[in-house]
Amino acid sequence: MNETLSPSSPRAVTHRPPLLWDVLAEHLEEASFLWTQRERAMGSAEDTLPEVEAGDEARLRAHLDGLRVGGQPVALRLLRPALESEEPGCVSSAAFVLLASGEQALVLERWAEDTERRPWLRHALALCERPELDAALLEVLPRLAPALQAELLDVLSFRHVDAGPLLERLALADSEPALLAAAFRAARVTQPPVLATWLRKGVEDARPLVRDAAIEAGLLRGLRAAWQSCRGLATEGVEPRLAMLALAVGGAPDDVEKLVRALDRPELRAEALWALGFSGRLAAADAALAVLKEPAPEVAWLALRTFSVITGLSTADVFTREGDEDDVAPPSGTVSSCLPPPEHCPGQVHVAQVERWWARARDRFKPDGRYRDGVPWTPEALLQALHLTPMRHRPALAFELAVRSRGACQVETRGWCGHQRARLRAAGALALERLTRGFDGWMNS
């Protein structure tokens, strides 16, 4: 009589299918390539969030999953040795899968010791979706040297982990600028009392790295001192990009006019043009058109881009590009949110065509209105733009949403696309009344 064995029977033998090492090696090779491709796409002047998610990111995640299901044998034979690779994407992919498998101690040790590969390992720490990692990062933070504390604080703020109790115990008085700036960035995701005194000092700091981090955190908390600093720094400070953007998206007509006047200063022209594109104001469009009429080819594309993003004019119809140069910024290696520099694209603007179009279209725009792509700016339009605007321009939009929501909706624009979409959906449920007002109307004293 034949005996039928159940899966739970002690005599039952479970056989796992043999690992196909050539397939697994291909998974790692493809993941390495796609990790790098995705990083580049996150700064693209053409790709949008849905396109990145459905393209490089979807393929990358499939290969990462293929590596993860192999378990410990794959970790020992492929992933751990891959941490020594000279390819950034290979190191990041291997570290990501190891972290997903619970080997955070190994990856953290490599991150702390391997200076050359540290930025690549940091990417994996930032993007890892294993919740248990947060506690491990908080535990190791106090034991690190200041430079490593700064990097880990950026990882924690990217992951939206509240490090408030630890921030208050850091030796910030004698810290390096990088650590102080990272502490301010981490304060964006803590409860408001954390570092309140430090923030008020930070917005006056002479070091742009520290100052801008304090200003951004202060604006998210509605700190009037941060807003006042922006007004003073936009045209007089060193590295004024953040201050100019704040005035463009949250300022009164006088603030926008200050940016328009900055176009007369060669050292500020590119930065001012870039910021004015996010203002959505008629005065900004007129000013950008005036720049187009001048013989200054080095800012022609930027002026046209500013004019286009406000008015909705298609640049393809009025711009002849020179060569095949790529205006996509390469990945910087940082995980913290940052504002990309003004983009440059050599070519020729057909100014007469722009002028003829504007002569017909200008009456549709009200002097006191705000526009994006030729339609009135609304909170809903901001959320839609974060879905559909090219990736390169999204950090500035995410900054405005973060400030206007008082930090309730902070979108990490280099994070996984699905996580970004989830945060944008949550933002749609917020009371968005503040999103229609200037910053000065609701900043605290």
Coordinates of C-alpha atoms in Angstrom, one line a residue:
M1 CA 0.0 0.0 0.0
N2 CA 1.5 3.3 -1.0
E3 CA 1.8 6.0 1.7
T4 CA 1.0 9.5 0.8
L5 CA 3.2 12.1 2.5
S6 CA 1.9 15.5 3.5
P7 CA 4.2 18.5 3.3
S8 CA 4.3 18.5 7.1
S9 CA 5.3 14.8 7.3
P10 CA 8.8 14.3 8.8
R11 CA 9.6 12.0 5.8
A12 CA 8.7 14.7 3.3
V13 CA 11.6 16.3 1.5
T14 CA 11.3 19.8 0.1
H15 CA 13.7 20.5 -2.8
R16 CA 14.4 24.1 -3.8
P17 CA 15.1 24.5 -7.5
P18 CA 18.7 25.1 -8.2
L19 CA 19.9 28.7 -8.5
L20 CA 20.6 29.8 -12.1
W21 CA 23.8 31.7 -11.5
D22 CA 24.1 33.1 -15.0
V23 CA 20.6 34.6 -14.7
L24 CA 21.4 36.0 -11.3
A25 CA 24.6 37.6 -12.6
E26 CA 22.5 39.1 -15.4
H27 CA 20.1 40.5 -12.8
L28 CA 23.0 42.2 -11.0
E29 CA 24.5 43.5 -14.3
E30 CA 21.2 44.9 -15.4
A31 CA 20.4 46.4 -12.0
S32 CA 23.8 48.2 -12.0
F33 CA 23.1 49.7 -15.4
L34 CA 19.5 50.7 -14.6
W35 CA 20.4 52.2 -11.2
T36 CA 22.7 54.6 -12.9
Q37 CA 20.1 55.3 -15.7
R38 CA 17.4 56.0 -13.1
E39 CA 19.7 58.4 -11.2
R40 CA 20.3 60.3 -14.5
A41 CA 16.6 60.3 -15.3
M42 CA 15.8 61.9 -12.0
G43 CA 17.5 65.0 -13.2
S44 CA 16.1 64.9 -16.8
A45 CA 14.8 68.0 -18.5
E46 CA 12.4 65.8 -20.5
D47 CA 11.3 62.7 -18.5
T48 CA 8.3 62.9 -16.2
L49 CA 7.5 61.0 -13.1
P50 CA 5.2 58.5 -14.8
E51 CA 7.7 57.9 -17.5
V52 CA 10.6 57.2 -15.1
E53 CA 8.4 55.0 -13.0
A54 CA 7.2 52.9 -15.9
G55 CA 10.6 52.8 -17.6
D56 CA 14.0 52.5 -15.9
E57 CA 12.6 52.3 -12.4
A58 CA 10.2 49.5 -13.1
R59 CA 12.9 47.4 -14.8
L60 CA 15.4 48.2 -12.0
R61 CA 13.0 47.0 -9.3
A62 CA 12.3 43.8 -11.2
H63 CA 16.0 43.0 -11.3
L64 CA 16.5 43.9 -7.6
D65 CA 13.6 41.6 -6.7
G66 CA 15.2 38.8 -8.8
L67 CA 18.3 39.1 -6.7
R68 CA 16.5 39.3 -3.4
V69 CA 14.6 36.0 -3.8
G70 CA 17.8 34.1 -4.1
G71 CA 18.4 34.5 -0.4
Q72 CA 21.6 33.9 1.5
P73 CA 23.5 32.0 -1.2
V74 CA 23.2 35.0 -3.6
A75 CA 24.2 37.4 -0.9
L76 CA 27.4 35.4 -0.2
R77 CA 28.4 34.6 -3.8
L78 CA 27.3 37.8 -5.6
L79 CA 26.2 40.7 -3.5
R80 CA 28.9 40.9 -0.9
P81 CA 31.7 40.8 -3.4
A82 CA 29.8 43.4 -5.5
L83 CA 30.2 45.9 -2.7
E84 CA 33.9 46.1 -3.9
S85 CA 32.9 47.0 -7.4
E86 CA 34.1 50.1 -9.2
E87 CA 30.6 50.6 -10.7
P88 CA 28.4 52.9 -8.6
G89 CA 25.2 51.2 -9.8
C90 CA 26.6 47.8 -8.9
V91 CA 27.5 48.9 -5.4
S92 CA 24.2 50.6 -4.8
S93 CA 22.1 47.7 -6.1
A94 CA 24.0 45.1 -4.1
A95 CA 23.8 47.2 -0.9
F96 CA 20.0 47.8 -1.5
V97 CA 19.3 44.1 -1.8
L98 CA 21.5 43.3 1.2
L99 CA 19.6 45.9 3.3
A100 CA 16.3 44.5 2.1
S101 CA 17.5 41.1 3.4
G102 CA 18.3 42.5 6.8
E103 CA 22.0 42.9 6.5
Q104 CA 22.1 46.5 7.7
A105 CA 25.1 46.0 10.0
L106 CA 27.3 44.9 7.1
V107 CA 26.2 47.8 4.8
L108 CA 26.5 50.4 7.6
E109 CA 30.0 49.2 8.3
R110 CA 31.1 49.4 4.7
W111 CA 29.5 52.9 4.4
A112 CA 31.4 54.2 7.4
E113 CA 34.8 52.7 6.3
D114 CA 34.8 52.9 2.5
T115 CA 35.3 56.6 1.6
E116 CA 35.3 56.0 -2.2
R117 CA 32.1 54.0 -2.3
R118 CA 30.3 55.9 0.5
P119 CA 28.1 58.0 -1.8
W120 CA 26.9 54.9 -3.6
L121 CA 26.2 53.1 -0.4
R122 CA 24.4 56.1 0.9
H123 CA 22.0 56.0 -2.0
A124 CA 21.0 52.4 -1.0
L125 CA 20.5 53.5 2.6
A126 CA 18.2 56.3 1.6
L127 CA 16.1 54.2 -0.8
C128 CA 15.9 51.0 1.3
E129 CA 12.2 50.3 2.1
R130 CA 12.9 48.1 5.2
P131 CA 11.3 49.9 8.2
E132 CA 13.7 48.2 10.6
L133 CA 16.6 50.2 9.1
D134 CA 15.4 53.4 10.7
A135 CA 16.1 52.2 14.3
A136 CA 19.5 51.0 13.3
L137 CA 20.4 54.4 11.8
L138 CA 19.2 56.3 14.9
E139 CA 21.2 53.9 17.1
V140 CA 24.5 54.4 15.3
L141 CA 24.2 58.1 14.8
P142 CA 25.6 59.4 18.1
R143 CA 28.7 57.2 17.8
L144 CA 29.8 58.6 14.5
A145 CA 32.3 61.3 13.7
P146 CA 30.8 64.7 12.8
A147 CA 31.3 64.2 9.0
L148 CA 29.5 60.8 9.1
Q149 CA 26.8 62.2 11.3
A150 CA 26.0 64.9 8.7
E151 CA 25.7 62.2 6.0
L152 CA 23.5 60.0 8.1
L153 CA 21.3 62.9 9.1
D154 CA 20.7 63.5 5.4
V155 CA 19.7 59.9 5.0
L156 CA 17.3 60.1 7.9
S157 CA 15.7 63.3 6.6
F158 CA 15.3 61.8 3.2
R159 CA 13.6 58.8 4.8
H160 CA 11.4 61.3 6.9
V161 CA 12.7 59.8 10.2
D162 CA 12.2 62.1 13.2
A163 CA 15.7 62.4 14.8
G164 CA 14.6 65.2 17.1
P165 CA 15.8 63.8 20.4
L166 CA 19.2 63.2 19.0
L167 CA 19.5 66.5 17.2
E168 CA 19.2 68.4 20.5
R169 CA 22.1 66.4 21.9
L170 CA 24.5 67.0 19.0
A171 CA 27.5 69.3 19.7
L172 CA 26.3 71.9 17.2
A173 CA 28.1 74.9 18.7
D174 CA 31.5 73.7 17.5
S175 CA 30.3 71.6 14.6
E176 CA 31.5 71.7 11.0
P177 CA 29.2 73.6 8.6
A178 CA 28.2 70.4 7.0
L179 CA 26.9 68.9 10.2
L180 CA 25.0 72.1 11.2
A181 CA 23.4 72.3 7.8
A182 CA 22.4 68.6 7.9
A183 CA 20.9 69.1 11.4
F184 CA 18.7 72.0 9.9
R185 CA 17.7 69.7 7.0
A186 CA 16.8 67.0 9.5
A187 CA 14.7 69.5 11.5
R188 CA 12.3 69.7 8.5
V189 CA 10.8 66.4 9.6
T190 CA 10.8 66.9 13.4
Q191 CA 8.4 68.5 15.7
P192 CA 8.5 72.3 15.6
P193 CA 10.3 73.0 18.9
V194 CA 13.4 71.1 17.8
L195 CA 16.4 73.4 17.1
A196 CA 14.1 76.5 17.2
T197 CA 16.9 78.7 18.7
W198 CA 19.5 77.4 16.3
L199 CA 17.2 78.1 13.3
R200 CA 16.8 81.7 14.2
K201 CA 20.6 82.1 14.3
G202 CA 21.1 79.9 11.3
V203 CA 19.1 82.2 8.9
E204 CA 21.7 84.9 9.6
D205 CA 24.7 82.6 9.1
A206 CA 27.3 83.9 6.6
R207 CA 27.9 80.4 5.2
P208 CA 25.5 79.7 2.4
L209 CA 25.4 76.0 3.1
V210 CA 24.3 76.6 6.7
R211 CA 22.1 79.6 5.9
D212 CA 20.0 78.0 3.2
A213 CA 19.4 74.8 5.2
A214 CA 18.2 77.0 8.1
I215 CA 16.0 79.2 5.8
E216 CA 14.3 76.2 4.2
A217 CA 13.6 74.6 7.6
G218 CA 12.4 78.0 8.9
L219 CA 10.1 78.6 6.0
L220 CA 8.5 75.2 6.5
R221 CA 7.8 76.2 10.1
G222 CA 6.4 79.6 9.1
L223 CA 9.3 81.4 10.7
R224 CA 9.1 85.1 9.7
A225 CA 12.8 85.6 10.2
A226 CA 13.5 83.1 7.4
W227 CA 11.2 84.9 5.1
Q228 CA 12.8 88.3 5.9
S229 CA 16.2 86.8 5.2
C230 CA 15.1 85.7 1.8
R231 CA 14.0 89.3 1.0
G232 CA 17.4 90.6 1.9
L233 CA 19.5 87.8 0.3
A234 CA 17.7 87.5 -3.0
T235 CA 19.7 90.2 -4.7
E236 CA 22.5 91.0 -2.2
G237 CA 23.5 87.6 -0.8
V238 CA 26.0 85.0 -1.9
E239 CA 24.5 82.1 -3.8
P240 CA 21.0 83.5 -3.8
R241 CA 19.1 80.6 -5.6
L242 CA 16.9 79.6 -2.7
A243 CA 16.1 83.1 -1.6
M244 CA 15.2 84.1 -5.2
L245 CA 12.9 81.0 -5.5
A246 CA 11.2 81.9 -2.3
L247 CA 10.5 85.4 -3.5
A248 CA 9.3 84.1 -6.9
V249 CA 6.8 81.6 -5.6
G250 CA 5.7 83.3 -2.4
G251 CA 6.3 87.0 -2.8
A252 CA 4.2 90.0 -3.5
P253 CA 4.4 91.9 -6.8
D254 CA 7.2 94.1 -5.3
D255 CA 9.2 91.0 -4.7
V256 CA 8.8 89.8 -8.2
E257 CA 9.8 93.2 -9.5
K258 CA 13.0 93.0 -7.4
L259 CA 13.9 89.8 -9.3
V260 CA 13.1 91.5 -12.6
R261 CA 15.5 94.4 -11.7
A262 CA 18.1 91.8 -10.9
L263 CA 18.2 90.9 -14.7
D264 CA 20.2 94.0 -15.2
R265 CA 23.1 92.6 -13.2
P266 CA 25.1 90.1 -15.3
E267 CA 26.1 88.1 -12.2
L268 CA 22.5 87.5 -11.2
R269 CA 20.8 87.3 -14.5
A270 CA 20.7 83.5 -15.0
E271 CA 19.6 82.8 -11.4
A272 CA 16.9 85.5 -11.6
L273 CA 15.6 84.2 -14.9
W274 CA 15.4 80.7 -13.5
A275 CA 13.5 81.8 -10.4
L276 CA 11.1 84.1 -12.4
G277 CA 9.9 81.1 -14.3
F278 CA 8.4 79.7 -11.2
S279 CA 6.7 83.0 -10.3
G280 CA 4.0 82.6 -13.0
R281 CA 3.7 86.4 -13.2
L282 CA 2.9 88.5 -16.3
A283 CA 5.8 90.9 -15.4
A284 CA 8.2 87.9 -15.4
A285 CA 7.1 86.8 -18.8
D286 CA 7.5 90.4 -20.2
A287 CA 11.0 90.6 -18.6
A288 CA 12.0 87.2 -20.1
L289 CA 10.9 88.4 -23.5
A290 CA 12.9 91.6 -23.2
V291 CA 16.0 89.5 -22.4
L292 CA 15.4 87.4 -25.6
K293 CA 15.7 90.6 -27.6
E294 CA 19.2 91.2 -26.4
P295 CA 22.3 89.7 -28.1
A296 CA 23.0 87.4 -25.2
P297 CA 23.0 83.8 -26.6
E298 CA 24.3 82.3 -23.3
V299 CA 20.9 83.0 -21.6
A300 CA 18.6 82.8 -24.6
W301 CA 17.4 79.3 -23.8
L302 CA 16.9 80.1 -20.1
A303 CA 14.9 83.2 -21.0
L304 CA 12.8 81.3 -23.5
R305 CA 12.2 78.5 -20.9
T306 CA 11.1 81.1 -18.3
F307 CA 8.7 82.7 -20.9
S308 CA 7.4 79.3 -22.0
V309 CA 6.7 77.8 -18.5
I310 CA 4.6 80.9 -17.7
T311 CA 2.8 81.4 -21.0
G312 CA 2.5 77.9 -22.4
L313 CA 4.4 78.7 -25.7
S314 CA 5.9 75.5 -27.1
T315 CA 9.7 76.0 -27.3
A316 CA 9.9 73.4 -30.1
D317 CA 8.3 75.9 -32.5
V318 CA 10.6 78.8 -31.8
F319 CA 14.0 77.3 -30.8
T320 CA 16.6 75.7 -33.0
R321 CA 19.0 73.6 -30.9
E322 CA 22.7 73.3 -31.8
G323 CA 24.2 69.9 -31.8
D324 CA 23.2 67.0 -29.6
E325 CA 24.3 68.3 -26.3
D326 CA 22.5 66.9 -23.3
D327 CA 21.2 69.4 -20.8
V328 CA 20.5 66.8 -18.2
A329 CA 22.6 67.2 -15.1
P330 CA 24.5 64.1 -14.0
P331 CA 23.6 62.7 -10.6
S332 CA 25.4 64.6 -7.8
G333 CA 25.8 61.7 -5.4
T334 CA 23.7 63.5 -2.7
V335 CA 20.5 62.1 -1.2
S336 CA 19.3 65.4 0.2
S337 CA 16.9 67.6 -1.8
C338 CA 18.6 70.3 -3.8
L339 CA 17.7 72.9 -6.4
P340 CA 19.3 72.3 -9.7
P341 CA 21.2 75.1 -11.4
P342 CA 19.8 77.0 -14.3
E343 CA 20.0 74.8 -17.4
H344 CA 21.8 75.9 -20.5
C345 CA 21.1 74.7 -24.1
P346 CA 22.9 76.2 -27.0
G347 CA 20.8 77.2 -29.9
Q348 CA 18.9 80.1 -31.6
V349 CA 15.6 81.6 -30.5
H350 CA 13.4 82.9 -33.3
V351 CA 12.5 86.1 -31.4
A352 CA 10.2 87.5 -34.1
Q353 CA 8.0 84.4 -33.8
V354 CA 7.8 84.7 -30.1
E355 CA 6.9 88.4 -30.3
R356 CA 4.1 87.7 -32.8
W357 CA 2.7 85.0 -30.6
W358 CA 2.8 87.1 -27.5
A359 CA 1.1 90.0 -29.3
R360 CA -1.9 87.7 -29.8
A361 CA -1.8 85.9 -26.5
R362 CA -0.9 88.6 -23.9
D363 CA -4.4 89.9 -23.3
R364 CA -5.3 86.5 -21.8
F365 CA -3.0 87.1 -18.8
K366 CA -3.9 89.4 -15.9
P367 CA -1.3 91.5 -14.2
D368 CA -2.3 90.2 -10.7
G369 CA -2.7 86.6 -11.8
R370 CA -0.3 83.7 -11.6
Y371 CA 0.1 81.2 -14.4
R372 CA 1.8 78.0 -15.4
D373 CA 1.9 76.7 -18.9
G374 CA -0.6 79.4 -19.9
V375 CA -3.4 78.5 -17.4
P376 CA -4.2 80.0 -14.0
W377 CA -2.1 78.6 -11.2
T378 CA -4.1 76.7 -8.5
P379 CA -3.2 74.3 -5.8
E380 CA -4.5 71.5 -8.0
A381 CA -2.3 72.7 -10.8
L382 CA 0.7 72.6 -8.5
L383 CA 0.0 68.9 -7.7
Q384 CA -0.6 68.1 -11.3
A385 CA 2.7 69.8 -12.3
L386 CA 4.6 67.6 -9.8
H387 CA 3.2 64.6 -11.7
L388 CA 3.8 65.9 -15.2
T389 CA 6.6 68.4 -15.2
P390 CA 10.1 67.2 -16.3
M391 CA 12.0 65.8 -13.4
R392 CA 14.6 68.5 -13.4
H393 CA 12.1 71.2 -12.6
R394 CA 10.2 69.3 -9.8
P395 CA 12.5 70.2 -6.8
A396 CA 11.4 73.8 -7.0
L397 CA 7.8 72.8 -7.1
A398 CA 8.2 70.4 -4.3
F399 CA 9.9 73.2 -2.3
E400 CA 6.8 75.4 -2.7
L401 CA 4.4 72.6 -1.8
A402 CA 6.5 71.8 1.4
V403 CA 6.5 75.5 2.5
R404 CA 2.8 76.1 1.8
S405 CA 1.8 72.9 3.5
R406 CA 4.0 73.8 6.6
G407 CA 5.9 70.6 6.0
A408 CA 2.9 68.4 5.9
C409 CA 3.7 67.3 2.4
Q410 CA 7.4 66.9 1.6
V411 CA 8.1 65.1 -1.6
E412 CA 11.6 63.7 -2.0
T413 CA 12.0 64.2 -5.7
R414 CA 14.8 61.6 -6.0
G415 CA 12.8 59.0 -4.1
W416 CA 11.0 56.0 -5.5
C417 CA 8.3 57.3 -7.8
G418 CA 5.5 55.3 -6.2
H419 CA 6.3 56.8 -2.8
Q420 CA 6.2 60.3 -4.4
R421 CA 2.8 59.6 -5.9
A422 CA 1.5 58.5 -2.6
R423 CA 2.6 61.7 -0.9
L424 CA 1.0 63.8 -3.7
R425 CA -2.2 61.9 -3.3
A426 CA -2.1 62.7 0.5
A427 CA -1.5 66.3 -0.3
G428 CA -4.7 66.4 -2.3
A429 CA -6.6 65.7 0.9
L430 CA -5.0 68.6 2.8
A431 CA -6.7 72.0 3.4
L432 CA -5.0 73.9 0.6
E433 CA -6.2 77.4 1.3
R434 CA -2.8 78.5 2.3
L435 CA -1.5 77.4 -1.1
T436 CA -3.1 80.5 -2.7
R437 CA -1.6 83.2 -0.5
G438 CA 1.7 84.9 -0.4
F439 CA 4.2 83.8 2.3
D440 CA 4.1 87.1 4.1
G441 CA 0.4 86.6 5.0
W442 CA 0.9 83.6 7.2
M443 CA 4.5 83.6 8.5
N444 CA 4.7 83.7 12.3
S445 CA 6.4 86.5 14.1

